[in-house]
PDB file of C-alpha atoms in Angstrom:
ATOM      1  CA  UNK A 393      -2.843 -81.932 -51.618  1.00  0.00           C
ATOM      2  CA  UNK A 394      -0.820 -78.905 -53.008  1.00  0.00           C
ATOM      3  CA  UNK A 395       2.803 -79.632 -54.306  1.00  0.00           C
ATOM      4  CA  UNK A 396       5.718 -78.104 -52.140  1.00  0.00           C
ATOM      5  CA  UNK A 397       8.988 -77.728 -52.530  1.00  0.00           C
ATOM      6  CA  UNK A 398      11.065 -79.456 -50.441  1.00  0.00           C
ATOM      7  CA  UNK A 399      14.069 -77.440 -49.913  1.00  0.00           C
ATOM      8  CA  UNK A 400      17.820 -79.276 -51.208  1.00  0.00           C
ATOM      9  CA  UNK A 401      19.495 -78.053 -47.847  1.00  0.00           C
ATOM     10  CA  UNK A 402      17.812 -77.544 -44.543  1.00  0.00           C
ATOM     11  CA  UNK A 403      20.303 -75.573 -42.654  1.00  0.00           C
ATOM     12  CA  UNK A 404      20.631 -76.292 -39.101  1.00  0.00           C
ATOM     13  CA  UNK A 405      22.737 -73.492 -38.140  1.00  0.00           C
ATOM     14  CA  UNK A 406      21.367 -71.331 -34.982  1.00  0.00           C
ATOM     15  CA  UNK A 407      22.695 -68.345 -36.243  1.00  0.00           C
ATOM     16  CA  UNK A 408      20.926 -66.199 -37.986  1.00  0.00           C
ATOM     17  CA  UNK A 409      21.585 -64.751 -41.320  1.00  0.00           C
ATOM     18  CA  UNK A 410      24.018 -62.175 -42.343  1.00  0.00           C
ATOM     19  CA  UNK A 411      22.931 -59.126 -43.981  1.00  0.00           C
ATOM     20  CA  UNK A 412      24.328 -57.840 -46.765  1.00  0.00           C
ATOM     21  CA  UNK A 413      26.473 -54.868 -46.640  1.00  0.00           C
ATOM     22  CA  UNK A 414      24.385 -52.125 -46.565  1.00  0.00           C
ATOM     23  CA  UNK A 415      24.749 -50.089 -49.005  1.00  0.00           C
ATOM     24  CA  UNK A 416      25.063 -46.810 -49.435  1.00  0.00           C
ATOM     25  CA  UNK A 417      21.960 -44.453 -49.187  1.00  0.00           C
ATOM     26  CA  UNK A 418      20.463 -41.117 -49.814  1.00  0.00           C
ATOM     27  CA  UNK A 419      20.466 -38.828 -47.395  1.00  0.00           C
ATOM     28  CA  UNK A 420      16.228 -39.163 -46.764  1.00  0.00           C
ATOM     29  CA  UNK A 421      16.567 -42.774 -46.543  1.00  0.00           C
ATOM     30  CA  UNK A 422      18.963 -42.898 -44.484  1.00  0.00           C
ATOM     31  CA  UNK A 423      17.623 -39.557 -41.971  1.00  0.00           C
ATOM     32  CA  UNK A 424      14.486 -41.949 -41.871  1.00  0.00           C
ATOM     33  CA  UNK A 425      16.297 -45.188 -40.770  1.00  0.00           C
ATOM     34  CA  UNK A 426      17.865 -42.842 -38.142  1.00  0.00           C
ATOM     35  CA  UNK A 427      15.273 -41.684 -36.787  1.00  0.00           C
ATOM     36  CA  UNK A 428      13.302 -45.212 -36.820  1.00  0.00           C
ATOM     37  CA  UNK A 429      15.960 -46.451 -34.972  1.00  0.00           C
ATOM     38  CA  UNK A 430      16.311 -43.914 -32.200  1.00  0.00           C
ATOM     39  CA  UNK A 431      12.781 -44.654 -31.732  1.00  0.00           C
ATOM     40  CA  UNK A 432      12.971 -47.918 -31.278  1.00  0.00           C
ATOM     41  CA  UNK A 433      16.134 -47.580 -29.045  1.00  0.00           C
ATOM     42  CA  UNK A 434      13.965 -44.809 -26.772  1.00  0.00           C
ATOM     43  CA  UNK A 435      10.133 -46.844 -26.331  1.00  0.00           C
ATOM     44  CA  UNK A 436      12.872 -49.599 -25.519  1.00  0.00           C
ATOM     45  CA  UNK A 437      14.268 -47.020 -22.462  1.00  0.00           C
ATOM     46  CA  UNK A 438      10.474 -45.797 -21.828  1.00  0.00           C
ATOM     47  CA  UNK A 439       9.783 -49.626 -21.006  1.00  0.00           C
ATOM     48  CA  UNK A 440      13.125 -50.698 -19.477  1.00  0.00           C
ATOM     49  CA  UNK A 441      12.700 -47.573 -16.594  1.00  0.00           C
ATOM     50  CA  UNK A 442       9.237 -48.276 -16.572  1.00  0.00           C
ATOM     51  CA  UNK A 443       9.831 -52.021 -16.161  1.00  0.00           C
ATOM     52  CA  UNK A 444       6.923 -53.432 -18.509  1.00  0.00           C
ATOM     53  CA  UNK A 445       6.652 -55.723 -21.268  1.00  0.00           C
ATOM     54  CA  UNK A 446       3.822 -54.129 -24.203  1.00  0.00           C
ATOM     55  CA  UNK A 447       4.572 -50.838 -25.553  1.00  0.00           C
ATOM     56  CA  UNK A 448       0.609 -48.704 -26.050  1.00  0.00           C
ATOM     57  CA  UNK A 449       0.523 -46.646 -28.849  1.00  0.00           C
ATOM     58  CA  UNK A 450       1.094 -43.539 -26.344  1.00  0.00           C
ATOM     59  CA  UNK A 451       4.555 -45.179 -25.299  1.00  0.00           C
ATOM     60  CA  UNK A 452       5.239 -45.421 -29.649  1.00  0.00           C
ATOM     61  CA  UNK A 453       3.683 -42.303 -30.452  1.00  0.00           C
ATOM     62  CA  UNK A 454       5.933 -40.220 -27.539  1.00  0.00           C
ATOM     63  CA  UNK A 455       9.294 -42.232 -28.314  1.00  0.00           C
ATOM     64  CA  UNK A 456       8.676 -41.175 -32.115  1.00  0.00           C
ATOM     65  CA  UNK A 457       7.910 -37.410 -30.442  1.00  0.00           C
ATOM     66  CA  UNK A 458      11.308 -37.831 -28.855  1.00  0.00           C
ATOM     67  CA  UNK A 459      13.376 -38.557 -31.243  1.00  0.00           C
ATOM     68  CA  UNK A 460      12.164 -35.865 -33.878  1.00  0.00           C
ATOM     69  CA  UNK A 461      13.472 -33.542 -31.234  1.00  0.00           C
ATOM     70  CA  UNK A 462      16.307 -35.029 -30.315  1.00  0.00           C
ATOM     71  CA  UNK A 463      17.408 -34.737 -33.789  1.00  0.00           C
ATOM     72  CA  UNK A 464      16.210 -31.287 -34.186  1.00  0.00           C
ATOM     73  CA  UNK A 465      18.627 -30.166 -31.698  1.00  0.00           C
ATOM     74  CA  UNK A 466      21.034 -32.596 -33.106  1.00  0.00           C
ATOM     75  CA  UNK A 467      20.608 -30.888 -37.208  1.00  0.00           C
ATOM     76  CA  UNK A 468      20.232 -27.347 -34.735  1.00  0.00           C
ATOM     77  CA  UNK A 469      23.878 -28.128 -33.479  1.00  0.00           C
ATOM     78  CA  UNK A 470      25.420 -29.107 -36.240  1.00  0.00           C
ATOM     79  CA  UNK A 471      23.784 -25.891 -38.388  1.00  0.00           C
ATOM     80  CA  UNK A 472      25.553 -23.852 -35.823  1.00  0.00           C
ATOM     81  CA  UNK A 473      28.206 -22.177 -37.395  1.00  0.00           C
ATOM     82  CA  UNK A 474      31.327 -21.614 -34.128  1.00  0.00           C
ATOM     83  CA  UNK A 475      31.538 -17.848 -33.809  1.00  0.00           C
ATOM     84  CA  UNK A 476      35.268 -16.698 -33.495  1.00  0.00           C
ATOM     85  CA  UNK A 477      36.445 -16.010 -30.418  1.00  0.00           C
ATOM     86  CA  UNK A 478      35.905 -11.982 -28.665  1.00  0.00           C
ATOM     87  CA  UNK A 479      36.843 -10.380 -25.775  1.00  0.00           C
ATOM     88  CA  UNK A 480      32.842 -10.668 -24.395  1.00  0.00           C
ATOM     89  CA  UNK A 481      32.785 -14.597 -25.274  1.00  0.00           C
ATOM     90  CA  UNK A 482      36.528 -15.046 -23.570  1.00  0.00           C
ATOM     91  CA  UNK A 483      34.766 -14.226 -20.814  1.00  0.00           C
ATOM     92  CA  UNK A 484      31.744 -16.556 -20.429  1.00  0.00           C
ATOM     93  CA  UNK A 485      32.233 -20.451 -19.008  1.00  0.00           C
ATOM     94  CA  UNK A 486      31.562 -23.393 -21.074  1.00  0.00           C
ATOM     95  CA  UNK A 487      27.385 -22.887 -19.424  1.00  0.00           C
ATOM     96  CA  UNK A 488      26.845 -19.110 -21.274  1.00  0.00           C
ATOM     97  CA  UNK A 489      27.138 -17.470 -17.972  1.00  0.00           C
ATOM     98  CA  UNK A 490      29.593 -14.639 -17.666  1.00  0.00           C
ATOM     99  CA  UNK A 491      32.187 -15.391 -15.323  1.00  0.00           C
ATOM    100  CA  UNK A 492      31.170 -11.922 -13.136  1.00  0.00           C
ATOM    101  CA  UNK A 493      27.600 -13.698 -12.924  1.00  0.00           C
ATOM    102  CA  UNK A 494      29.384 -17.160 -12.206  1.00  0.00           C
TER     103      UNK A 494
END
């Protein structure tokens, strides 16, 4: 029988161990982490809506694709410059339809 080290103390605490405080991540790693979290949340939502307990590969690929699209839209919105208000933009409602067409 090979030698097995016996722990000096057995932890009987039912709580999971605390994770160390996250260090500042490089932007590329932070983006990947955000995409992974969003993809996992979307997969969970897909499963909940469908009332299933097991995911298929198609479900995972769909969640990843949705996460990519949502994050791209978020980047696009964040990258847009807000133009100076003009008379033409003052005539538009929040959804971009002119007041004359509303």
